[in-house]
């Protein structure tokens, strides 16, 4: 069994792609209000809300209360944001963890493509399915927030 892995999933979004990307790019501080049952706080520790290389601390519940500190890389041209974990509870099971969300315009509207790259500490550690589902559910909450009347 491999220790290094990748998971991918797509979420159809009804909101305009640019508006959706803007929340991920520079308005991430709204996520605790948008997805309050999952995300309890996000704070800037280095940089700001919209600059590549900025570091943010997330407090969230995903079965249990956890924290993660990540460094954010923003690619405006490809409408993608990458969150590379640098500290947090998931390092009890994973040596590395990186989540990339790319917003894609489709014939039907738009979709959010999520890719997780990770390395487990050992073979007994499960794939990070719960983290993938968590990200997908937050993206669904963001979409619902944007399109609500």
C-alpha positions as CSV (number, residue, x, y, z in Angstrom):
1,X,0.0,0.0,0.0
2,X,1.4,3.4,-1.0
3,X,2.0,6.1,1.6
4,X,1.7,8.9,-1.0
5,X,-1.7,9.4,-2.6
6,X,-4.0,11.7,-4.4
7,X,-7.8,12.1,-4.4
8,X,-9.9,14.1,-6.7
9,X,-13.6,15.1,-6.9
10,X,-15.8,17.6,-8.6
11,X,-18.7,19.7,-7.3
12,X,-21.2,21.3,-9.7
13,X,-21.7,24.9,-8.7
14,X,-24.6,27.1,-9.7
15,X,-23.0,30.4,-8.7
16,X,-21.0,32.4,-11.3
17,X,-17.5,31.0,-11.5
18,X,-15.8,34.4,-10.9
19,X,-17.9,35.2,-7.8
20,X,-17.2,31.7,-6.4
21,X,-13.5,32.0,-7.0
22,X,-13.4,35.4,-5.4
23,X,-14.6,34.0,-2.1
24,X,-11.9,31.4,-2.1
25,X,-9.3,33.9,-3.3
26,X,-9.9,36.9,-1.1
27,X,-13.0,36.5,1.1
28,X,-12.1,33.3,2.8
29,X,-12.8,35.0,6.2
30,X,-16.5,34.7,5.4
31,X,-16.3,30.9,5.5
32,X,-17.1,30.6,9.2
33,X,-20.3,32.5,8.6
34,X,-21.2,30.6,5.4
35,X,-20.4,27.2,6.9
36,X,-20.7,27.8,10.6
37,X,-21.6,24.2,11.5
38,X,-18.2,23.1,10.2
39,X,-15.8,26.1,10.3
40,X,-15.5,28.0,13.6
41,X,-12.8,30.4,12.7
42,X,-10.1,31.4,10.3
43,X,-7.3,33.9,11.2
44,X,-4.5,35.4,9.2
45,X,-1.1,34.5,10.9
46,X,1.1,35.9,8.1
47,X,0.3,38.1,5.2
48,X,-3.3,39.0,4.5
49,X,-6.5,37.5,3.1
50,X,-5.6,37.7,-0.6
51,X,-1.9,37.3,-1.1
52,X,-0.1,34.1,-2.1
53,X,2.2,32.9,0.6
54,X,-0.2,34.1,3.4
55,X,-0.6,31.8,6.3
56,X,-4.0,31.1,7.9
57,X,-5.1,29.2,11.0
58,X,-8.4,27.3,10.6
59,X,-10.5,26.0,13.5
60,X,-13.2,23.4,12.4
61,X,-15.2,20.4,13.3
62,X,-14.9,17.3,11.1
63,X,-16.2,14.6,13.5
64,X,-14.1,16.3,16.2
65,X,-12.7,19.8,16.7
66,X,-9.4,20.3,14.8
67,X,-7.0,23.0,13.8
68,X,-4.9,23.4,10.7
69,X,-2.4,26.1,9.7
70,X,-1.9,26.4,5.9
71,X,0.0,28.5,3.4
72,X,-2.1,29.7,0.5
73,X,-1.1,29.9,-3.1
74,X,-3.4,31.7,-5.5
75,X,-3.4,31.3,-9.3
76,X,-5.7,33.9,-10.7
77,X,-5.1,32.8,-14.3
78,X,-6.3,29.3,-13.7
79,X,-8.8,30.3,-10.9
80,X,-7.2,27.9,-8.4
81,X,-6.3,28.2,-4.7
82,X,-3.9,25.7,-3.1
83,X,-3.9,25.2,0.7
84,X,-0.7,23.5,1.9
85,X,-0.8,22.4,5.5
86,X,2.1,23.4,7.6
87,X,0.8,22.6,11.1
88,X,-2.2,21.0,12.7
89,X,-4.0,18.0,14.0
90,X,-3.9,16.1,10.6
91,X,-0.1,15.8,11.1
92,X,-0.9,13.1,13.6
93,X,-1.7,10.9,10.6
94,X,-0.2,12.6,7.6
95,X,3.3,13.7,6.8
96,X,2.0,16.2,4.2
97,X,-1.3,17.4,3.0
98,X,-2.3,19.8,0.2
99,X,-5.7,20.7,-1.1
100,X,-6.2,22.5,-4.4
101,X,-9.5,23.9,-5.5
102,X,-9.9,25.0,-9.1
103,X,-13.0,26.7,-10.5
104,X,-13.8,25.7,-14.0
105,X,-16.4,27.2,-16.4
106,X,-18.5,24.4,-18.0
107,X,-21.2,24.4,-20.7
108,X,-23.8,24.0,-17.9
109,X,-22.3,26.7,-15.6
110,X,-19.3,25.9,-13.4
111,X,-17.7,23.3,-11.3
112,X,-15.1,23.2,-8.4
113,X,-12.5,20.5,-8.9
114,X,-10.8,19.5,-5.7
115,X,-7.5,17.6,-5.6
116,X,-5.9,16.4,-2.4
117,X,-2.2,15.4,-2.4
118,X,-1.0,13.7,0.8
119,X,1.5,11.4,2.4
120,X,0.4,9.1,5.2
121,X,2.7,8.6,8.2
122,X,2.3,4.8,7.8
123,X,0.3,2.2,6.0
124,X,-2.3,1.9,8.8
125,X,-3.5,5.5,8.2
126,X,-6.6,5.7,6.0
127,X,-6.9,7.9,2.9
128,X,-8.1,11.3,3.9
129,X,-11.7,10.7,2.7
130,X,-13.2,12.6,5.6
131,X,-11.1,15.7,4.7
132,X,-12.2,15.4,1.0
133,X,-15.8,15.2,2.0
134,X,-15.3,18.1,4.4
135,X,-13.9,20.4,1.6
136,X,-16.7,19.3,-0.8
137,X,-19.4,20.2,1.8
138,X,-17.8,23.6,2.5
139,X,-17.8,24.3,-1.3
140,X,-21.5,23.3,-1.5
141,X,-22.2,25.7,1.4
142,X,-20.4,28.5,-0.4
143,X,-22.4,27.9,-3.6
144,X,-25.7,27.9,-1.7
145,X,-24.7,31.1,0.0
146,X,-23.9,32.9,-3.2
147,X,-27.1,31.8,-5.0
148,X,-29.5,32.3,-2.2
149,X,-32.2,34.9,-2.9
